[in-house]
mmCIF file of C-alpha atoms and ligand atoms in Angstrom:
data_model
loop_
_atom_site.group_PDB
_atom_site.id
_atom_site.type_symbol
_atom_site.label_atom_id
_atom_site.label_comp_id
_atom_site.label_asym_id
_atom_site.label_seq_id
_atom_site.Cartn_x
_atom_site.Cartn_y
_atom_site.Cartn_z
ATOM 1 C CA MET K 278 64.413 82.913 62.134
ATOM 2 C CA ALA K 279 66.691 85.725 63.261
ATOM 3 C CA SER K 280 70.062 84.563 64.541
ATOM 4 C CA LYS K 281 70.829 84.890 68.222
ATOM 5 C CA PRO K 282 72.870 87.830 69.469
ATOM 6 C CA THR K 283 76.488 87.072 70.236
ATOM 7 C CA ILE K 284 78.813 88.040 73.076
ATOM 8 C CA GLN K 285 82.574 87.531 73.026
ATOM 9 C CA VAL K 286 84.281 87.675 76.407
ATOM 10 C CA ILE K 287 87.979 88.304 75.802
ATOM 11 C CA GLY K 288 89.934 87.786 79.003
ATOM 12 C CA SER K 289 91.539 85.603 81.623
ATOM 13 C CA LEU K 290 91.073 81.956 82.581
ATOM 14 C CA ASN K 291 92.527 80.861 85.911
ATOM 15 C CA ILE K 292 92.556 77.941 88.274
ATOM 16 C CA ASP K 293 92.115 79.073 91.883
ATOM 17 C CA PHE K 294 93.772 77.090 94.672
ATOM 18 C CA VAL K 295 92.059 78.111 97.885
ATOM 19 C CA THR K 296 93.631 77.167 101.219
ATOM 20 C CA LEU K 297 91.839 77.840 104.500
ATOM 21 C CA THR K 298 94.138 78.264 107.476
ATOM 22 C CA PRO K 299 93.681 79.405 111.087
ATOM 23 C CA ARG K 300 96.702 81.685 110.609
ATOM 24 C CA VAL K 301 99.393 82.476 108.035
ATOM 25 C CA PRO K 302 102.738 80.692 108.530
ATOM 26 C CA GLY K 303 105.826 82.749 109.274
ATOM 27 C CA PRO K 304 109.138 82.467 107.368
ATOM 28 C CA GLY K 305 110.473 78.887 107.468
ATOM 29 C CA GLU K 306 107.398 77.593 109.265
ATOM 30 C CA THR K 307 105.281 74.593 108.226
ATOM 31 C CA LEU K 308 101.738 74.832 109.452
ATOM 32 C CA THR K 309 98.819 72.417 109.287
ATOM 33 C CA ALA K 310 96.047 74.196 107.431
ATOM 34 C CA THR K 311 92.332 73.338 107.349
ATOM 35 C CA SER K 312 91.559 72.559 103.693
ATOM 36 C CA MET K 313 92.541 73.145 100.081
ATOM 37 C CA THR K 314 89.982 73.288 97.260
ATOM 38 C CA VAL K 315 90.432 73.906 93.552
ATOM 39 C CA HIS K 316 88.050 76.227 91.670
ATOM 40 C CA ALA K 317 87.499 77.521 88.163
ATOM 41 C CA GLY K 318 88.350 81.236 88.116
ATOM 42 C CA GLY K 319 89.656 84.286 86.310
ATOM 43 C CA LYS K 320 87.693 87.505 85.814
ATOM 44 C CA GLY K 321 87.276 86.694 82.120
ATOM 45 C CA SER K 322 85.772 83.253 82.656
ATOM 46 C CA ASN K 323 83.682 84.451 85.613
ATOM 47 C CA GLN K 324 82.111 87.149 83.452
ATOM 48 C CA ALA K 325 81.678 84.726 80.541
ATOM 49 C CA VAL K 326 79.780 82.321 82.812
ATOM 50 C CA ALA K 327 77.687 85.232 84.105
ATOM 51 C CA CYS K 328 76.787 86.154 80.486
ATOM 52 C CA GLY K 329 76.094 82.510 79.617
ATOM 53 C CA LYS K 330 73.959 81.814 82.674
ATOM 54 C CA ALA K 331 72.063 85.092 82.256
ATOM 55 C CA ALA K 332 71.168 83.961 78.730
ATOM 56 C CA PHE K 333 69.277 80.859 79.939
ATOM 57 C CA THR K 334 65.570 81.641 79.700
ATOM 58 C CA SER K 335 64.755 78.064 80.856
ATOM 59 C CA THR K 336 66.864 75.054 81.831
ATOM 60 C CA THR K 337 67.344 74.234 78.154
ATOM 61 C CA GLU K 338 66.931 77.478 76.192
ATOM 62 C CA GLN K 339 69.648 80.110 75.776
ATOM 63 C CA ASP K 340 68.838 83.254 73.782
ATOM 64 C CA VAL K 341 72.360 84.684 73.474
ATOM 65 C CA ASN K 342 75.503 82.909 72.206
ATOM 66 C CA VAL K 343 78.524 83.445 74.448
ATOM 67 C CA TYR K 344 82.135 82.733 73.454
ATOM 68 C CA MET K 345 85.118 82.729 75.793
ATOM 69 C CA ILE K 346 88.288 83.942 74.112
ATOM 70 C CA GLY K 347 91.594 83.444 75.911
ATOM 71 C CA ALA K 348 94.378 80.969 76.563
ATOM 72 C CA VAL K 349 95.357 78.115 78.889
ATOM 73 C CA GLY K 350 98.322 75.743 79.113
ATOM 74 C CA ASN K 351 98.202 72.819 76.685
ATOM 75 C CA GLY K 352 97.015 69.576 78.249
ATOM 76 C CA ASP K 353 96.214 71.171 81.603
ATOM 77 C CA PRO K 354 94.206 68.547 83.546
ATOM 78 C CA TYR K 355 92.458 71.269 85.576
ATOM 79 C CA TYR K 356 91.303 72.978 82.396
ATOM 80 C CA ALA K 357 90.015 69.686 80.954
ATOM 81 C CA SER K 358 88.322 68.438 84.113
ATOM 82 C CA LEU K 359 87.166 71.662 85.765
ATOM 83 C CA LEU K 360 87.393 74.974 83.919
ATOM 84 C CA LYS K 361 86.187 73.821 80.492
ATOM 85 C CA PRO K 362 83.168 71.859 81.792
ATOM 86 C CA THR K 363 82.263 74.715 84.178
ATOM 87 C CA LEU K 364 82.264 77.200 81.298
ATOM 88 C CA GLU K 365 80.231 74.864 79.098
ATOM 89 C CA THR K 366 77.655 74.091 81.797
ATOM 90 C CA GLY K 367 77.359 77.861 82.185
ATOM 91 C CA GLY K 368 76.402 78.172 78.525
ATOM 92 C CA VAL K 369 79.776 79.360 77.236
ATOM 93 C CA SER K 370 81.485 78.032 74.109
ATOM 94 C CA THR K 371 85.174 77.216 74.690
ATOM 95 C CA LYS K 372 85.872 76.847 70.959
ATOM 96 C CA TYR K 373 88.194 79.893 71.025
ATOM 97 C CA VAL K 374 90.109 79.073 74.192
ATOM 98 C CA GLU K 375 93.579 78.402 72.860
ATOM 99 C CA GLU K 376 95.674 75.656 74.469
ATOM 100 C CA ILE K 377 99.273 76.835 74.305
ATOM 101 C CA GLU K 378 102.309 74.543 74.439
ATOM 102 C CA GLY K 379 104.978 75.188 77.074
ATOM 103 C CA VAL K 380 103.058 77.594 79.328
ATOM 104 C CA GLN K 381 100.918 77.111 82.438
ATOM 105 C CA THR K 382 97.302 78.029 82.827
ATOM 106 C CA GLY K 383 96.982 81.177 84.963
ATOM 107 C CA THR K 384 96.655 80.432 88.656
ATOM 108 C CA ALA K 385 95.606 82.235 91.791
ATOM 109 C CA THR K 386 96.779 80.822 95.092
ATOM 110 C CA ILE K 387 94.369 82.201 97.653
ATOM 111 C CA ILE K 388 95.162 81.960 101.341
ATOM 112 C CA VAL K 389 92.093 82.562 103.458
ATOM 113 C CA ASP K 390 93.092 83.414 107.022
ATOM 114 C CA THR K 391 90.035 82.186 108.933
ATOM 115 C CA GLY K 392 91.589 83.410 112.160
ATOM 116 C CA SER K 393 91.438 87.040 111.079
ATOM 117 C CA ASN K 394 87.964 87.559 109.608
ATOM 118 C CA GLY K 395 88.700 85.450 106.525
ATOM 119 C CA GLN K 396 91.157 87.990 105.164
ATOM 120 C CA ASN K 397 92.519 86.919 101.760
ATOM 121 C CA ARG K 398 96.111 86.870 100.550
ATOM 122 C CA ILE K 399 96.343 86.176 96.823
ATOM 123 C CA LEU K 400 99.297 85.172 94.659
ATOM 124 C CA PHE K 401 98.430 85.508 90.975
ATOM 125 C CA VAL K 402 100.495 83.867 88.221
ATOM 126 C CA PRO K 403 99.250 85.152 84.820
ATOM 127 C CA GLY K 404 100.709 82.209 82.818
ATOM 128 C CA ALA K 405 98.901 81.661 79.511
ATOM 129 C CA ASN K 406 96.796 84.821 79.987
ATOM 130 C CA GLN K 407 99.943 86.764 79.150
ATOM 131 C CA GLU K 408 100.120 85.016 75.772
ATOM 132 C CA VAL K 409 96.857 86.564 74.559
ATOM 133 C CA THR K 410 98.650 88.980 72.259
ATOM 134 C CA ASP K 411 97.409 88.355 68.714
ATOM 135 C CA VAL K 412 94.748 91.056 68.233
ATOM 136 C CA GLN K 413 94.160 90.229 64.570
ATOM 137 C CA LYS K 414 93.534 86.562 65.326
ATOM 138 C CA ILE K 415 90.807 87.613 67.790
ATOM 139 C CA LEU K 416 89.267 90.037 65.305
ATOM 140 C CA ASP K 417 89.249 87.269 62.673
ATOM 141 C CA ILE K 418 86.813 85.195 64.750
ATOM 142 C CA GLU K 419 84.052 87.317 63.197
ATOM 143 C CA THR K 420 84.725 85.688 59.818
ATOM 144 C CA THR K 421 83.381 82.380 61.198
ATOM 145 C CA GLU K 422 81.002 83.527 63.954
ATOM 146 C CA GLY K 423 79.837 86.906 62.636
ATOM 147 C CA VAL K 424 80.501 90.339 64.131
ATOM 148 C CA PRO K 425 79.756 90.136 67.879
ATOM 149 C CA ASP K 426 76.981 92.358 69.237
ATOM 150 C CA VAL K 427 78.859 92.807 72.500
ATOM 151 C CA VAL K 428 82.479 92.339 73.529
ATOM 152 C CA VAL K 429 83.307 92.127 77.256
ATOM 153 C CA MET K 430 86.840 92.828 78.515
ATOM 154 C CA GLN K 431 88.715 93.215 81.807
ATOM 155 C CA GLY K 432 92.289 93.844 82.941
ATOM 156 C CA GLU K 433 93.791 90.354 83.281
ATOM 157 C CA ILE K 434 95.223 90.032 79.755
ATOM 158 C CA PRO K 435 98.066 92.210 78.373
ATOM 159 C CA ARG K 436 97.432 95.940 78.294
ATOM 160 C CA SER K 437 98.617 96.171 74.670
ATOM 161 C CA THR K 438 96.012 93.558 73.621
ATOM 162 C CA VAL K 439 93.235 95.437 75.401
ATOM 163 C CA LEU K 440 94.338 98.712 73.771
ATOM 164 C CA GLY K 441 94.438 97.098 70.324
ATOM 165 C CA LEU K 442 90.992 95.543 70.751
ATOM 166 C CA LEU K 443 89.468 98.756 72.140
ATOM 167 C CA LYS K 444 90.784 100.648 69.147
ATOM 168 C CA ALA K 445 89.264 98.144 66.717
ATOM 169 C CA PHE K 446 85.918 97.618 68.442
ATOM 170 C CA ASN K 447 85.321 101.237 69.495
ATOM 171 C CA SER K 448 85.786 102.569 65.967
ATOM 172 C CA THR K 449 82.656 104.125 64.506
ATOM 173 C CA SER K 450 82.471 101.651 61.637
ATOM 174 C CA GLN K 451 82.103 98.735 64.080
ATOM 175 C CA LYS K 452 78.671 97.597 65.184
ATOM 176 C CA THR K 453 80.116 95.924 68.280
ATOM 177 C CA ALA K 454 79.341 97.465 71.688
ATOM 178 C CA VAL K 455 82.200 97.171 74.176
ATOM 179 C CA VAL K 456 81.476 96.524 77.863
ATOM 180 C CA PHE K 457 84.729 97.232 79.685
ATOM 181 C CA ASN K 458 85.455 96.456 83.335
ATOM 182 C CA PRO K 459 89.029 97.690 83.945
ATOM 183 C CA ALA K 460 89.724 95.302 86.815
ATOM 184 C CA PRO K 461 92.352 94.914 87.996
ATOM 185 C CA VAL K 462 93.491 98.336 86.839
ATOM 186 C CA PHE K 463 96.645 98.167 84.681
ATOM 187 C CA PRO K 464 99.681 99.496 86.603
ATOM 188 C CA ASP K 465 100.289 102.058 83.846
ATOM 189 C CA GLY K 466 96.589 102.873 83.548
ATOM 190 C CA LEU K 467 94.982 103.461 80.164
ATOM 191 C CA PRO K 468 94.817 106.729 78.247
ATOM 192 C CA LEU K 469 91.286 108.190 78.406
ATOM 193 C CA GLU K 470 91.644 108.481 74.639
ATOM 194 C CA SER K 471 91.475 104.667 74.358
ATOM 195 C CA LEU K 472 87.971 104.640 75.894
ATOM 196 C CA LYS K 473 86.525 106.900 73.189
ATOM 197 C CA GLY K 474 83.377 105.553 71.579
ATOM 198 C CA MET K 475 82.906 102.801 74.156
ATOM 199 C CA ALA K 476 79.385 101.596 74.950
ATOM 200 C CA VAL K 477 79.616 100.746 78.674
ATOM 201 C CA LEU K 478 82.306 101.309 81.295
ATOM 202 C CA VAL K 479 81.768 99.435 84.586
ATOM 203 C CA VAL K 480 83.943 100.251 87.615
ATOM 204 C CA ASN K 481 83.686 99.486 91.331
ATOM 205 C CA GLU K 482 84.414 101.986 94.126
ATOM 206 C CA THR K 483 88.152 101.331 94.119
ATOM 207 C CA GLU K 484 88.482 101.784 90.353
ATOM 208 C CA CYS K 485 86.193 104.796 90.484
ATOM 209 C CA LEU K 486 88.446 106.550 93.013
ATOM 210 C CA LEU K 487 91.453 105.877 90.782
ATOM 211 C CA LEU K 488 89.632 107.660 87.963
ATOM 212 C CA PHE K 489 89.376 110.747 90.185
ATOM 213 C CA LYS K 490 93.152 110.680 90.571
ATOM 214 C CA VAL K 491 93.984 110.391 86.859
ATOM 215 C CA ILE K 492 91.440 112.696 85.220
ATOM 216 C CA GLU K 493 92.957 116.146 84.732
ATOM 217 C CA GLU K 494 89.779 118.096 85.568
ATOM 218 C CA LEU K 495 89.274 116.217 88.828
ATOM 219 C CA LYS K 496 92.704 115.575 90.275
ATOM 220 C CA GLY K 497 94.286 118.068 92.594
ATOM 221 C CA THR K 498 90.890 119.452 93.550
ATOM 222 C CA SER K 499 89.945 119.422 97.211
ATOM 223 C CA SER K 500 86.853 117.394 96.395
ATOM 224 C CA VAL K 501 88.523 114.083 95.555
ATOM 225 C CA PRO K 502 86.537 111.845 97.911
ATOM 226 C CA ARG K 503 87.620 108.962 100.098
ATOM 227 C CA GLU K 504 85.797 105.666 99.528
ATOM 228 C CA GLU K 505 83.454 106.185 102.487
ATOM 229 C CA ASP K 506 82.605 109.711 101.276
ATOM 230 C CA LEU K 507 81.811 108.797 97.677
ATOM 231 C CA THR K 508 78.427 110.494 97.284
ATOM 232 C CA GLU K 509 76.020 110.946 94.395
ATOM 233 C CA TYR K 510 77.430 114.449 94.010
ATOM 234 C CA HIS K 511 80.910 113.063 93.288
ATOM 235 C CA LEU K 512 79.577 110.329 91.024
ATOM 236 C CA ASP K 513 77.535 112.845 89.075
ATOM 237 C CA ARG K 514 80.553 115.063 88.605
ATOM 238 C CA LEU K 515 82.913 112.222 87.680
ATOM 239 C CA THR K 516 80.591 110.606 85.160
ATOM 240 C CA LYS K 517 79.814 113.944 83.466
ATOM 241 C CA VAL K 518 83.527 114.576 82.961
ATOM 242 C CA ILE K 519 83.974 111.034 81.607
ATOM 243 C CA HIS K 520 81.100 111.486 79.131
ATOM 244 C CA ASP K 521 82.553 114.830 78.009
ATOM 245 C CA ARG K 522 86.050 113.533 77.552
ATOM 246 C CA THR K 523 85.355 110.127 76.027
ATOM 247 C CA ASN K 524 81.750 110.077 74.774
ATOM 248 C CA ILE K 525 81.278 106.693 76.496
ATOM 249 C CA SER K 526 77.521 106.030 76.237
ATOM 250 C CA ILE K 527 76.985 104.531 79.698
ATOM 251 C CA VAL K 528 79.096 104.690 82.855
ATOM 252 C CA VAL K 529 78.235 102.371 85.756
ATOM 253 C CA VAL K 530 79.776 102.425 89.242
ATOM 254 C CA THR K 531 79.024 99.404 91.453
ATOM 255 C CA LEU K 532 78.954 100.364 95.123
ATOM 256 C CA GLY K 533 78.712 96.987 96.885
ATOM 257 C CA ALA K 534 75.855 96.841 99.384
ATOM 258 C CA ARG K 535 74.833 100.412 98.465
ATOM 259 C CA GLY K 536 73.942 99.383 94.925
ATOM 260 C CA VAL K 537 74.858 100.975 91.622
ATOM 261 C CA TYR K 538 75.228 104.471 90.199
ATOM 262 C CA PHE K 539 74.615 104.748 86.456
ATOM 263 C CA SER K 540 74.867 107.565 83.972
ATOM 264 C CA ALA K 541 73.866 107.631 80.310
ATOM 265 C CA SER K 542 75.206 110.361 78.046
ATOM 266 C CA GLU K 543 71.985 110.590 76.011
ATOM 267 C CA GLY K 544 69.152 112.379 77.776
ATOM 268 C CA SER K 545 69.453 112.741 81.502
ATOM 269 C CA THR K 546 69.087 109.212 82.813
ATOM 270 C CA ARG K 547 71.379 108.952 85.782
ATOM 271 C CA GLY K 548 71.136 108.080 89.436
ATOM 272 C CA LEU K 549 71.496 105.508 92.145
ATOM 273 C CA VAL K 550 69.743 102.127 92.026
ATOM 274 C CA PRO K 551 69.841 100.646 95.551
ATOM 275 C CA ALA K 552 71.075 97.069 95.993
ATOM 276 C CA GLU K 553 68.563 94.325 96.692
ATOM 277 C CA LYS K 554 68.003 93.700 100.393
ATOM 278 C CA VAL K 555 69.867 90.584 101.418
ATOM 279 C CA GLU K 556 69.146 88.609 104.629
ATOM 280 C CA LYS K 557 72.646 87.227 105.033
ATOM 281 C CA VAL K 558 75.739 87.940 102.963
ATOM 282 C CA VAL K 559 77.633 84.659 102.612
ATOM 283 C CA ASP K 560 80.382 85.421 100.070
ATOM 284 C CA THR K 561 80.678 88.465 97.815
ATOM 285 C CA THR K 562 83.166 86.756 95.471
ATOM 286 C CA ALA K 563 82.027 87.160 91.833
ATOM 287 C CA ALA K 564 79.289 89.703 92.702
ATOM 288 C CA GLY K 565 80.873 92.295 90.408
ATOM 289 C CA ASP K 566 81.396 89.709 87.662
ATOM 290 C CA THR K 567 77.762 88.590 87.925
ATOM 291 C CA PHE K 568 76.690 92.204 87.536
ATOM 292 C CA VAL K 569 78.835 92.754 84.420
ATOM 293 C CA GLY K 570 77.617 89.521 82.792
ATOM 294 C CA TYR K 571 73.926 90.250 83.339
ATOM 295 C CA LEU K 572 74.352 93.793 82.029
ATOM 296 C CA ALA K 573 76.235 92.587 78.916
ATOM 297 C CA THR K 574 73.569 89.970 78.142
ATOM 298 C CA ALA K 575 70.775 92.526 78.451
ATOM 299 C CA LEU K 576 72.671 94.815 76.091
ATOM 300 C CA ALA K 577 73.240 92.021 73.543
ATOM 301 C CA ARG K 578 69.496 91.222 73.527
ATOM 302 C CA HIS K 579 68.690 94.901 73.049
ATOM 303 C CA LEU K 580 71.185 95.394 70.222
ATOM 304 C CA SER K 581 69.948 92.362 68.311
ATOM 305 C CA THR K 582 66.577 94.066 67.831
ATOM 306 C CA LYS K 583 67.110 97.822 68.156
ATOM 307 C CA ASN K 584 70.745 98.127 67.200
ATOM 308 C CA LYS K 585 71.410 101.346 69.150
ATOM 309 C CA VAL K 586 73.125 101.618 72.517
ATOM 310 C CA GLU K 587 71.421 105.002 73.045
ATOM 311 C CA ASP K 588 67.965 103.382 73.321
ATOM 312 C CA PHE K 589 69.078 100.791 75.875
ATOM 313 C CA ASP K 590 67.018 100.842 79.092
ATOM 314 C CA ILE K 591 70.042 100.947 81.395
ATOM 315 C CA GLN K 592 68.015 101.483 84.564
ATOM 316 C CA LYS K 593 65.986 98.330 83.956
ATOM 317 C CA ALA K 594 69.140 96.357 83.139
ATOM 318 C CA VAL K 595 70.851 97.597 86.318
ATOM 319 C CA LYS K 596 67.869 96.462 88.417
ATOM 320 C CA ARG K 597 67.987 93.000 86.885
ATOM 321 C CA ALA K 598 71.773 92.774 87.312
ATOM 322 C CA ASN K 599 71.433 93.845 90.971
ATOM 323 C CA GLN K 600 68.965 90.988 91.563
ATOM 324 C CA ALA K 601 71.407 88.489 90.072
ATOM 325 C CA SER K 602 74.353 89.866 92.100
ATOM 326 C CA ALA K 603 72.249 89.723 95.270
ATOM 327 C CA LYS K 604 71.685 85.996 94.634
ATOM 328 C CA CYS K 605 75.434 85.583 94.121
ATOM 329 C CA VAL K 606 76.384 87.144 97.483
ATOM 330 C CA GLN K 607 74.046 84.734 99.309
ATOM 331 C CA ARG K 608 75.976 81.690 98.043
ATOM 332 C CA SER K 609 79.553 80.676 98.664
ATOM 333 C CA GLY K 610 82.112 80.422 95.899
ATOM 334 C CA ALA K 611 82.806 82.275 92.665
ATOM 335 C CA MET K 612 81.579 80.850 89.335
ATOM 336 C CA GLU K 613 79.263 78.320 90.970
ATOM 337 C CA SER K 614 77.513 81.115 92.892
ATOM 338 C CA ILE K 615 76.437 82.949 89.721
ATOM 339 C CA PRO K 616 72.678 82.391 89.195
ATOM 340 C CA PHE K 617 71.014 81.201 85.970
ATOM 341 C CA GLY K 618 68.636 83.632 84.273
ATOM 342 C CA TYR K 619 65.574 81.421 84.862
ATOM 343 C CA GLU K 620 66.173 81.147 88.635
HETATM 344 P P1 ADP U 948 83.168 94.196 93.146
HETATM 345 O O1 ADP U 948 83.123 92.817 93.719
HETATM 346 O O2 ADP U 948 83.580 94.229 91.713
HETATM 347 O O3 ADP U 948 83.891 95.199 94.004
HETATM 348 P P2 ADP U 948 80.688 95.268 94.223
HETATM 349 O O4 ADP U 948 81.168 94.947 95.593
HETATM 350 O O5 ADP U 948 80.456 96.696 93.896
HETATM 351 O O6 ADP U 948 81.639 94.651 93.097
HETATM 352 O O7 ADP U 948 79.343 94.431 94.001
HETATM 353 C C1 ADP U 948 78.720 94.349 92.747
HETATM 354 C C2 ADP U 948 77.233 94.324 92.907
HETATM 355 O O8 ADP U 948 76.833 93.201 93.704
HETATM 356 C C3 ADP U 948 76.657 95.509 93.648
HETATM 357 O O9 ADP U 948 76.518 96.613 92.794
HETATM 358 C C4 ADP U 948 75.325 94.943 94.125
HETATM 359 O O10 ADP U 948 74.377 94.892 93.073
HETATM 360 C C5 ADP U 948 75.708 93.518 94.493
HETATM 361 N N1 ADP U 948 76.078 93.429 95.919
HETATM 362 C C6 ADP U 948 77.324 93.449 96.444
HETATM 363 N N2 ADP U 948 77.283 93.377 97.787
HETATM 364 C C7 ADP U 948 75.972 93.306 98.120
HETATM 365 C C8 ADP U 948 75.240 93.203 99.356
HETATM 366 N N3 ADP U 948 75.877 93.165 100.531
HETATM 367 N N4 ADP U 948 73.887 93.158 99.283
HETATM 368 C C9 ADP U 948 73.238 93.177 98.110
HETATM 369 N N5 ADP U 948 73.857 93.274 96.924
HETATM 370 C C10 ADP U 948 75.202 93.335 96.915
HETATM 371 NA NA1 NA U 949 79.459 84.404 95.809
#
């Protein structure tokens, strides 16, 4: 029997403390708020759970192995009682989540101002996520688990770690396909050079507009769009420049309720895939992470049989990922709102 394809998600693990309040207190003020709930979070673990859940072909069968790689504070009761079980129920192995002495698990304190359209204010403490610095130790996981088919990364672990891993995994001798979602964008950005040889780059509208500002051929031109004016013309132009400069195989721009623009460097497959029609949007939290996870799982399945990113049916994968994200936006919450593949 052929072994299952493998995905490593290398990224952040957070505990989210969400407080609902009718308004935000002023300096020195104590205010009675509505509620406080604790949730499993972090872009890394969200995307790992999306990969893991996508891999469930029935309530008991999973056709892709998913590993979360990252760090939390040693002995953290929230990790033990909430984050770890949530990852595992989502089909993710926590074997390579390191528990580090003397540091806290990353946290996000999220203040939801229900009095002003549920506007969020977020305080992020990176904690243990900042300790994910040993690139070689991560690369060595392949000696026990085999070379991963797909590696998924984001921007919530140190920039130097991401650069080191991109360099290793994007090299031509590596069979691993990197799916990179540069969110949040590093304050110092990343050199385009570091994206060379990457399989899939996934950005949202905000990150896409930043790309317009940093790419030499595009910046300073009068055609740098505003978010509301981001048309297929701009996306076509941007993605062509990215392919030329970096030879990334597939570039994907998620456009919220509009859907997704994709562009593959091989052949001429590019264009807009509209989002699924949704009756009522409840909570868009984790929609982007759901999309990335479903796309990564589809790619891992493809690579385990065909072994070439170039032959990947990206349009079909985008459609499937859109369906999953549409389910996510109709449910409240983050990780818990990510659908299973069999749903
Ligand atoms: P992010 O949260 O990273 O900014 P997006 O807002 O672009 O990501 O959403 C990711 C994907 O989720 C979209 O490409 C789409 O497939 C789906 N999605 C988001 N909002 C909606 C919506 N209102 N209706 C249907 N699908 C949606
Ligand atoms: Na949601």
